[in-house]
GROMACS .gro file of C-alpha atoms in nm:
model
  368
    1GLN     CA    1   8.433  -9.144  -3.055
    2GLY     CA    2   8.623  -9.058  -2.738
    3LEU     CA    3   8.754  -9.413  -2.710
    4GLU     CA    4   8.872  -9.401  -3.070
    5ARG     CA    5   9.035  -9.060  -3.020
    6THR     CA    6   9.233  -9.169  -2.712
    7GLU     CA    7   9.321  -9.519  -2.836
    8HIS     CA    8   9.687  -9.436  -2.911
    9GLU     CA    9   9.741  -9.165  -2.648
   10GLY     CA   10   9.928  -9.186  -2.315
   11PHE     CA   11   9.953  -9.000  -1.986
   12GLY     CA   12  10.155  -8.725  -2.151
   13GLY     CA   13  10.393  -8.675  -1.854
   14GLY     CA   14  10.712  -8.759  -2.039
   15ASN     CA   15  10.805  -9.084  -1.858
   16THR     CA   16  10.549  -9.328  -1.995
   17ALA     CA   17  10.719  -9.641  -1.859
   18TRP     CA   18  10.726  -9.508  -1.502
   19GLU     CA   19  10.370  -9.374  -1.529
   20GLU     CA   20  10.230  -9.703  -1.654
   21GLU     CA   21  10.420  -9.896  -1.386
   22LYS     CA   22  10.289  -9.672  -1.105
   23LEU     CA   23   9.953  -9.567  -1.248
   24SER     CA   24   9.865  -9.886  -1.444
   25LYS     CA   25   9.815  -9.893  -1.820
   26TYR     CA   26   9.674  -9.570  -1.972
   27GLN     CA   27   9.440  -9.776  -2.191
   28HIS     CA   28   9.246  -9.893  -1.884
   29SER     CA   29   9.314  -9.600  -1.651
   30GLU     CA   30   9.071  -9.365  -1.482
   31THR     CA   31   9.260  -9.077  -1.647
   32ARG     CA   32   9.159  -9.196  -1.994
   33LEU     CA   33   8.800  -9.253  -1.882
   34LEU     CA   34   8.772  -8.894  -1.753
   35GLU     CA   35   8.918  -8.757  -2.077
   36VAL     CA   36   8.661  -8.954  -2.277
   37LEU     CA   37   8.365  -8.846  -2.060
   38GLU     CA   38   8.463  -8.478  -2.077
   39SER     CA   39   8.392  -8.471  -2.451
   40VAL     CA   40   8.080  -8.690  -2.456
   41CYS     CA   41   7.823  -8.407  -2.421
   42ALA     CA   42   7.812  -8.063  -2.578
   43PRO     CA   43   7.825  -7.788  -2.311
   44SER     CA   44   7.465  -7.682  -2.379
   45ASP     CA   45   7.317  -8.035  -2.409
   46PHE     CA   46   7.140  -8.055  -2.071
   47THR     CA   47   6.965  -8.387  -2.149
   48CYS     CA   48   7.295  -8.556  -2.236
   49HIS     CA   49   7.461  -8.433  -1.916
   50GLN     CA   50   7.161  -8.550  -1.713
   51LEU     CA   51   7.171  -8.897  -1.870
   52LEU     CA   52   7.548  -8.921  -1.820
   53GLU     CA   53   7.511  -8.832  -1.452
   54ARG     CA   54   7.246  -9.103  -1.404
   55SER     CA   55   7.464  -9.356  -1.587
   56GLU     CA   56   7.794  -9.274  -1.414
   57GLU     CA   57   7.803  -9.584  -1.196
   58HIS     CA   58   7.721  -9.812  -1.491
   59VAL     CA   59   7.993  -9.650  -1.702
   60GLU     CA   60   8.255  -9.703  -1.431
   61GLN     CA   61   8.138 -10.063  -1.377
   62TRP     CA   62   8.185 -10.140  -1.747
   63TRP     CA   63   8.518  -9.957  -1.769
   64PHE     CA   64   8.687 -10.130  -1.477
   65HIS     CA   65   8.514 -10.470  -1.471
   66GLU     CA   66   8.302 -10.552  -1.777
   67GLN     CA   67   8.469 -10.433  -2.097
   68GLN     CA   68   8.671 -10.749  -2.148
   69GLN     CA   69   8.362 -10.973  -2.136
   70HIS     CA   70   8.133 -10.717  -2.311
   71PRO     CA   71   8.332 -10.512  -2.563
   72ASP     CA   72   8.014 -10.365  -2.720
   73PHE     CA   73   7.958 -10.072  -2.484
   74PHE     CA   74   7.633  -9.963  -2.658
   75GLN     CA   75   7.477 -10.306  -2.625
   76TRP     CA   76   7.590 -10.345  -2.260
   77LEU     CA   77   7.479 -10.000  -2.137
   78CYS     CA   78   7.195  -9.875  -2.360
   79VAL     CA   79   7.027 -10.206  -2.445
   80ASP     CA   80   7.096 -10.444  -2.155
   81ARG     CA   81   7.141 -10.218  -1.850
   82LEU     CA   82   6.942  -9.898  -1.905
   83MET     CA   83   6.700 -10.062  -2.152
   84LEU     CA   84   6.655  -9.735  -2.343
   85CYS     CA   85   6.745  -9.874  -2.686
   86CYS     CA   86   6.704 -10.181  -2.900
   87PRO     CA   87   6.947 -10.335  -3.149
   88PRO     CA   88   6.906 -10.207  -3.507
   89GLY     CA   89   6.613 -10.368  -3.686
   90THR     CA   90   6.409 -10.415  -3.368
   91TYR     CA   91   6.163 -10.199  -3.174
   92GLY     CA   92   5.938 -10.174  -2.868
   93PRO     CA   93   5.966 -10.275  -2.500
   94ASP     CA   94   6.071 -10.631  -2.592
   95CYS     CA   95   6.292 -10.538  -2.891
   96ARG     CA   96   6.084 -10.730  -3.145
   97SER     CA   97   6.187 -10.761  -3.509
   98CYS     CA   98   6.069 -10.486  -3.746
   99ALA     CA   99   5.843 -10.572  -4.042
  100GLY     CA  100   6.056 -10.738  -4.305
  101GLY     CA  101   6.306 -10.876  -4.052
  102PRO     CA  102   6.587 -10.719  -3.847
  103GLN     CA  103   6.853 -10.771  -4.118
  104GLN     CA  104   6.677 -10.556  -4.381
  105PRO     CA  105   6.371 -10.386  -4.229
  106CYS     CA  106   6.107 -10.274  -4.479
  107SER     CA  107   6.309 -10.436  -4.761
  108GLY     CA  108   6.550 -10.142  -4.744
  109ASN     CA  109   6.286  -9.916  -4.905
  110GLY     CA  110   6.154  -9.745  -4.594
  111ARG     CA  111   6.199  -9.714  -4.220
  112CYS     CA  112   6.064  -9.918  -3.934
  113ASP     CA  113   5.856  -9.713  -3.690
  114GLY     CA  114   6.053  -9.720  -3.361
  115ASP     CA  115   6.363  -9.887  -3.510
  116GLY     CA  116   6.635  -9.909  -3.242
  117THR     CA  117   6.413  -9.774  -2.962
  118ARG     CA  118   6.180  -9.907  -2.696
  119ARG     CA  119   5.890  -9.731  -2.870
  120GLY     CA  120   5.703  -9.747  -3.201
  121THR     CA  121   5.477  -9.991  -3.383
  122GLY     CA  122   5.735 -10.174  -3.595
  123LEU     CA  123   5.528 -10.102  -3.908
  124CYS     CA  124   5.696  -9.980  -4.226
  125VAL     CA  125   5.688  -9.618  -4.339
  126CYS     CA  126   5.780  -9.657  -4.705
  127SER     CA  127   6.001  -9.418  -4.900
  128PRO     CA  128   5.838  -9.230  -5.193
  129GLY     CA  129   5.765  -9.468  -5.480
  130TYR     CA  130   5.730  -9.781  -5.267
  131GLY     CA  131   5.435  -9.948  -5.096
  132GLY     CA  132   5.298 -10.262  -4.938
  133PRO     CA  133   5.332 -10.380  -4.577
  134PHE     CA  134   5.706 -10.448  -4.627
  135CYS     CA  135   5.775 -10.175  -4.889
  136ALA     CA  136   5.845 -10.455  -5.134
  137GLU     CA  137   5.615 -10.320  -5.408
  138CYS     CA  138   5.604 -10.009  -5.622
  139GLY     CA  139   5.363  -9.747  -5.493
  140ASP     CA  140   5.085  -9.564  -5.680
  141GLY     CA  141   5.220  -9.363  -5.970
  142TYR     CA  142   5.537  -9.575  -5.998
  143TYR     CA  143   5.639  -9.879  -6.205
  144GLU     CA  144   5.896 -10.154  -6.153
  145VAL     CA  145   6.226 -10.092  -6.332
  146SER     CA  146   6.422 -10.388  -6.194
  147ARG     CA  147   6.404 -10.645  -5.915
  148ASN     CA  148   6.620 -10.919  -5.765
  149LYS     CA  149   6.614 -11.115  -5.439
  150SER     CA  150   6.735 -10.821  -5.230
  151HIS     CA  151   6.666 -10.509  -5.429
  152LEU     CA  152   6.372 -10.337  -5.600
  153MET     CA  153   6.394 -10.022  -5.810
  154CYS     CA  154   6.082  -9.817  -5.892
  155ALA     CA  155   6.045  -9.511  -6.119
  156GLU     CA  156   5.768  -9.255  -6.164
  157CYS     CA  157   5.486  -9.303  -6.417
  158TYR     CA  158   5.357  -9.038  -6.654
  159GLN     CA  159   5.191  -8.767  -6.442
  160ALA     CA  160   4.830  -8.874  -6.516
  161CYS     CA  161   4.879  -9.245  -6.450
  162GLY     CA  162   4.788  -9.407  -6.120
  163ARG     CA  163   4.940  -9.740  -6.227
  164CYS     CA  164   5.151  -9.806  -6.535
  165THR     CA  165   5.398 -10.038  -6.708
  166GLY     CA  166   5.646  -9.771  -6.815
  167PRO     CA  167   5.718  -9.397  -6.831
  168GLU     CA  168   5.521  -9.325  -7.154
  169ASP     CA  169   5.177  -9.162  -7.153
  170SER     CA  170   5.050  -9.468  -7.346
  171SER     CA  171   5.151  -9.718  -7.075
  172CYS     CA  172   4.882  -9.632  -6.819
  173LEU     CA  173   4.687  -9.912  -6.650
  174ARG     CA  174   4.486  -9.684  -6.421
  175CYS     CA  175   4.441  -9.306  -6.407
  176LYS     CA  176   4.466  -9.065  -6.122
  177ARG     CA  177   4.156  -8.883  -6.001
  178GLY     CA  178   4.045  -8.623  -6.257
  179TRP     CA  179   4.147  -8.831  -6.556
  180VAL     CA  180   3.978  -9.108  -6.754
  181LEU     CA  181   4.151  -9.405  -6.923
  182HIS     CA  182   4.117  -9.432  -7.302
  183GLU     CA  183   4.332  -9.679  -7.496
  184HIS     CA  184   4.601  -9.686  -7.226
  185ARG     CA  185   4.613  -9.304  -7.217
  186CYS     CA  186   4.470  -9.083  -6.945
  187ILE     CA  187   4.251  -8.800  -7.077
  188ASP     CA  188   4.176  -8.499  -6.859
  189ILE     CA  189   3.812  -8.472  -6.744
  190ASP     CA  190   3.655  -8.128  -6.798
  191GLU     CA  191   3.472  -8.097  -6.467
  192CYS     CA  192   3.335  -7.757  -6.566
  193GLY     CA  193   3.159  -7.900  -6.873
  194THR     CA  194   3.030  -8.214  -6.708
  195GLU     CA  195   2.866  -8.054  -6.402
  196MET     CA  196   3.114  -8.233  -6.177
  197ALA     CA  197   3.241  -7.902  -6.042
  198HIS     CA  198   3.090  -7.750  -5.729
  199CYS     CA  199   3.148  -7.374  -5.706
  200ARG     CA  200   2.964  -7.117  -5.493
  201ALA     CA  201   2.689  -6.895  -5.632
  202ASN     CA  202   2.912  -6.598  -5.724
  203GLN     CA  203   3.199  -6.803  -5.867
  204TYR     CA  204   3.282  -6.953  -6.204
  205CYS     CA  205   3.465  -7.277  -6.291
  206VAL     CA  206   3.804  -7.303  -6.464
  207ASN     CA  207   3.924  -7.646  -6.579
  208THR     CA  208   4.282  -7.747  -6.490
  209GLU     CA  209   4.497  -8.057  -6.552
  210GLY     CA  210   4.325  -8.333  -6.356
  211SER     CA  211   4.105  -8.092  -6.158
  212TYR     CA  212   3.934  -7.752  -6.164
  213GLU     CA  213   3.935  -7.416  -5.983
  214CYS     CA  214   3.656  -7.189  -5.858
  215ARG     CA  215   3.727  -6.819  -5.908
  216ASP     CA  216   3.527  -6.518  -5.789
  217CYS     CA  217   3.307  -6.329  -6.033
  218SER     CA  218   3.361  -5.960  -6.102
  219THR     CA  219   3.213  -5.725  -5.840
  220ALA     CA  220   2.982  -5.602  -6.120
  221CYS     CA  221   2.811  -5.942  -6.140
  222ILE     CA  222   2.551  -6.143  -5.959
  223GLY     CA  223   2.649  -6.482  -6.097
  224CYS     CA  224   2.874  -6.516  -6.400
  225MET     CA  225   2.998  -6.750  -6.670
  226GLY     CA  226   3.359  -6.632  -6.670
  227ALA     CA  227   3.599  -6.354  -6.579
  228GLY     CA  228   3.521  -5.984  -6.617
  229PRO     CA  229   3.208  -5.765  -6.626
  230ALA     CA  230   3.117  -5.890  -6.976
  231ARG     CA  231   3.042  -6.245  -6.848
  232CYS     CA  232   2.778  -6.151  -6.591
  233LYS     CA  233   2.449  -6.334  -6.568
  234LYS     CA  234   2.299  -6.033  -6.391
  235CYS     CA  235   2.435  -5.690  -6.300
  236ASN     CA  236   2.502  -5.614  -5.936
  237LYS     CA  237   2.351  -5.317  -5.751
  238GLY     CA  238   2.527  -4.998  -5.860
  239TYR     CA  239   2.588  -5.126  -6.214
  240TRP     CA  240   2.388  -5.110  -6.537
  241ARG     CA  241   2.399  -5.326  -6.848
  242ASP     CA  242   2.538  -5.180  -7.167
  243GLY     CA  243   2.514  -5.455  -7.426
  244ALA     CA  244   2.704  -5.749  -7.280
  245LYS     CA  245   2.885  -5.547  -7.012
  246CYS     CA  246   2.783  -5.436  -6.664
  247LEU     CA  247   2.912  -5.080  -6.618
  248ASP     CA  248   2.938  -4.871  -6.304
  249VAL     CA  249   2.656  -4.625  -6.237
  250ASP     CA  250   2.783  -4.271  -6.166
  251GLU     CA  251   2.546  -4.182  -5.882
  252CYS     CA  252   2.695  -3.835  -5.853
  253ALA     CA  253   2.587  -3.738  -6.206
  254SER     CA  254   2.276  -3.950  -6.255
  255THR     CA  255   2.025  -3.757  -6.043
  256GLU     CA  256   1.886  -3.407  -6.065
  257GLU     CA  257   1.885  -3.363  -5.689
  258PRO     CA  258   2.221  -3.354  -5.509
  259VAL     CA  259   2.311  -3.686  -5.353
  260CYS     CA  260   2.510  -3.532  -5.067
  261THR     CA  261   2.302  -3.276  -4.879
  262GLY     CA  262   2.535  -3.181  -4.595
  263VAL     CA  263   2.690  -2.835  -4.574
  264GLN     CA  264   3.016  -2.820  -4.774
  265GLU     CA  265   2.974  -3.185  -4.882
  266VAL     CA  266   3.045  -3.311  -5.235
  267CYS     CA  267   2.977  -3.646  -5.400
  268GLU     CA  268   3.259  -3.881  -5.505
  269ASN     CA  269   3.177  -4.177  -5.730
  270THR     CA  270   3.318  -4.519  -5.638
  271GLU     CA  271   3.302  -4.860  -5.807
  272GLY     CA  272   2.941  -4.971  -5.765
  273SER     CA  273   2.854  -4.693  -5.521
  274TYR     CA  274   2.948  -4.340  -5.406
  275ARG     CA  275   3.053  -4.151  -5.094
  276CYS     CA  276   3.009  -3.803  -4.954
  277ILE     CA  277   3.328  -3.617  -4.876
  278CYS     CA  278   3.408  -3.266  -4.757
  279ALA     CA  279   3.471  -2.998  -5.019
  280GLN     CA  280   3.827  -2.883  -5.079
  281GLY     CA  281   3.961  -2.679  -4.791
  282HIS     CA  282   3.730  -2.846  -4.540
  283VAL     CA  283   3.764  -3.136  -4.299
  284ARG     CA  284   3.507  -3.353  -4.124
  285ARG     CA  285   3.482  -3.303  -3.748
  286ASP     CA  286   3.203  -3.442  -3.536
  287GLY     CA  287   3.012  -3.540  -3.850
  288GLN     CA  288   3.024  -3.192  -4.007
  289CYS     CA  289   3.247  -3.034  -4.272
  290ILE     CA  290   3.421  -2.725  -4.134
  291GLU     CA  291   3.686  -2.498  -4.281
  292ASP     CA  292   4.035  -2.639  -4.243
  293LYS     CA  293   4.237  -2.351  -4.098
  294PRO     CA  294   4.514  -2.349  -3.843
  295PRO     CA  295   4.416  -2.264  -3.483
  296ASP     CA  296   4.445  -1.903  -3.380
  297ALA     CA  297   4.795  -1.822  -3.263
  298PRO     CA  298   4.828  -1.653  -2.919
  299GLU     CA  299   4.910  -1.282  -2.919
  300LYS     CA  300   5.278  -1.209  -2.902
  301GLY     CA  301   5.428  -1.042  -2.597
  302PHE     CA  302   5.638  -0.728  -2.609
  303PHE     CA  303   5.967  -0.920  -2.588
  304ASP     CA  304   5.874  -1.228  -2.800
  305ASP     CA  305   6.064  -1.109  -3.108
  306VAL     CA  306   6.371  -0.987  -2.920
  307THR     CA  307   6.689  -1.175  -3.020
  308ASP     CA  308   6.957  -1.299  -2.781
  309ASP     CA  309   7.198  -1.023  -2.890
  310GLU     CA  310   6.932  -0.759  -2.826
  311VAL     CA  311   6.874  -0.904  -2.477
  312VAL     CA  312   7.247  -0.863  -2.400
  313VAL     CA  313   7.237  -0.499  -2.516
  314LEU     CA  314   6.930  -0.429  -2.301
  315GLN     CA  315   7.103  -0.588  -2.000
  316GLN     CA  316   7.411  -0.369  -2.053
  317MET     CA  317   7.193  -0.056  -2.089
  318PHE     CA  318   7.010  -0.146  -1.769
  319PHE     CA  319   7.333  -0.195  -1.575
  320GLY     CA  320   7.474   0.127  -1.725
  321VAL     CA  321   7.173   0.328  -1.607
  322MET     CA  322   7.194   0.176  -1.260
  323ILE     CA  323   7.568   0.249  -1.234
  324CYS     CA  324   7.517   0.608  -1.346
  325ALA     CA  325   7.248   0.656  -1.081
  326LEU     CA  326   7.469   0.506  -0.813
  327ALA     CA  327   7.764   0.719  -0.928
  328THR     CA  328   7.551   1.033  -0.894
  329LEU     CA  329   7.455   0.940  -0.538
  330ALA     CA  330   7.812   0.839  -0.454
  331ALA     CA  331   7.938   1.176  -0.575
  332LYS     CA  332   7.733   1.343  -0.296
  333GLY     CA  333   7.958   1.169  -0.042
  334ASP     CA  334   7.720   0.905   0.083
  335MET     CA  335   7.944   0.610   0.189
  336VAL     CA  336   7.667   0.354   0.152
  337PHE     CA  337   7.595   0.446  -0.209
  338THR     CA  338   7.968   0.473  -0.279
  339ALA     CA  339   8.014   0.110  -0.163
  340ILE     CA  340   7.716  -0.002  -0.373
  341PHE     CA  341   7.857   0.182  -0.674
  342ILE     CA  342   8.199   0.018  -0.637
  343GLY     CA  343   8.034  -0.329  -0.600
  344ALA     CA  344   7.819  -0.277  -0.909
  345VAL     CA  345   8.121  -0.170  -1.114
  346ALA     CA  346   8.311  -0.479  -0.993
  347ALA     CA  347   8.017  -0.711  -1.079
  348MET     CA  348   7.980  -0.553  -1.423
  349ALA     CA  349   8.352  -0.590  -1.490
  350GLY     CA  350   8.344  -0.954  -1.372
  351TYR     CA  351   8.048  -1.031  -1.596
  352TRP     CA  352   8.214  -0.859  -1.892
  353LEU     CA  353   8.547  -1.034  -1.840
  354SER     CA  354   8.391  -1.378  -1.782
  355ASP     CA  355   8.185  -1.343  -2.100
  356ARG     CA  356   8.487  -1.237  -2.303
  357SER     CA  357   8.775  -1.389  -2.107
  358ASP     CA  358   8.882  -1.613  -2.394
  359ARG     CA  359   8.907  -1.323  -2.637
  360VAL     CA  360   9.083  -1.098  -2.382
  361LEU     CA  361   9.342  -1.367  -2.295
  362ASP     CA  362   9.396  -1.450  -2.661
  363GLY     CA  363   9.449  -1.083  -2.749
  364PHE     CA  364   9.686  -1.034  -2.457
  365MET     CA  365   9.897  -1.336  -2.559
  366LYS     CA  366   9.920  -1.205  -2.918
  367GLY     CA  367  10.013  -0.855  -2.810
  368ARG     CA  368   9.687  -0.699  -2.918
   0.00000   0.00000   0.00000
C-alpha cells in the first residue's frame, strides 16, 4: 500500500530535476523507502514493528538490489527469504497444494486449513451446506440446485429432512434424528409416548419437534405425569390430596398444640412446611425473641440543650460579671487590678468588634 501511495510522488523540495540529478530517482531512493516503512505498522502493533526490525536488512536488499529481478515483494520476502508464508492455495512447511488443488482449493466452497501459511493440515473446512473431502458435494440437510464444471450451488432442505431432492416436505430421502420417514415425508416421533425419553424421577416429558424436553414436577409432587399439583403421582411431604390435587398442609392451624413453643414465637405457614418467627414488636437475638426497643439514651448534661446563641449570651454575662468585679477592685486604687480591668475591657471590645466588624463597617459607610 505504501508503494502504491508513493508511486507518483517526488522529493517535494521544489526543484525536482536538481534533486533527482543529485539524489538519484525518487522512485528508487532511500527517501521513498523510509516514507513507505513509516506507515507499514500501526503505532500500537508491537508484533509488526518487531517483524519489521528483524526484516530490515532483507527489505533494504530487495529495495536497492533485487526489485528489478523479483518484482513480487511478498513472494521474495515472506515466502522465499523468511519462509513465513506460502503462496495462496498451498500450506505447510513445504508449501504443498491444498485439497482440491491450489487454483481453487476446496472447490471454492470452503477453506483450506493453513492456506497461505507454513502451518495447517491442508484439509478442507467446508462452508455451511457443503461436504465431502473437497467440498464438492451438498452437505446433510441440503440439496443440489445447480452444478457445472467449476461451480456447485446447494440449498437447504425442509427442516425435518436429512437428505432430500428439493425444498418441499414431500421430497425427503432421509430424516433427521427424532423423525421417521413415511412416504417421503418426515413425521415427528413422540418420544414421550414411545418410552424413548429418559427423564429423572421427579420430572415429566414434553414432546417437541424432533425431540423432547424433561421438566421438573411441582414441589407438591413425588413423581408426576405433567405440570402442576393436579398431575402428581404421589403428594410430597407437607401436602395432602384433595381429589386430584395435592394441597399445602397448614401446619400452623392443623394441630391442637402450638407448633412454635419459644417465648414470643409465632408460627408462619410456608409452601410445604412452616417456620417459627418472632411476634410483632420482637426480634431474634442469640436464638431468643426479645422486645425490639431502642437502646437506652444516655442522660443529658446540664448544657446539652443550650443553643449557640444562648452560649454567646452566657459568655457575655460571664465577661460582664468579671469586668464589674475588676472595676470594683480598680476603684479602690489598686494599680494591678486597674491594669487587669483595662486589659479585660480591651479584650472584650476586640472580641465584640471582631465578631461584628462587618456590620459595624457597613453601618459606618452608610452613615448609620
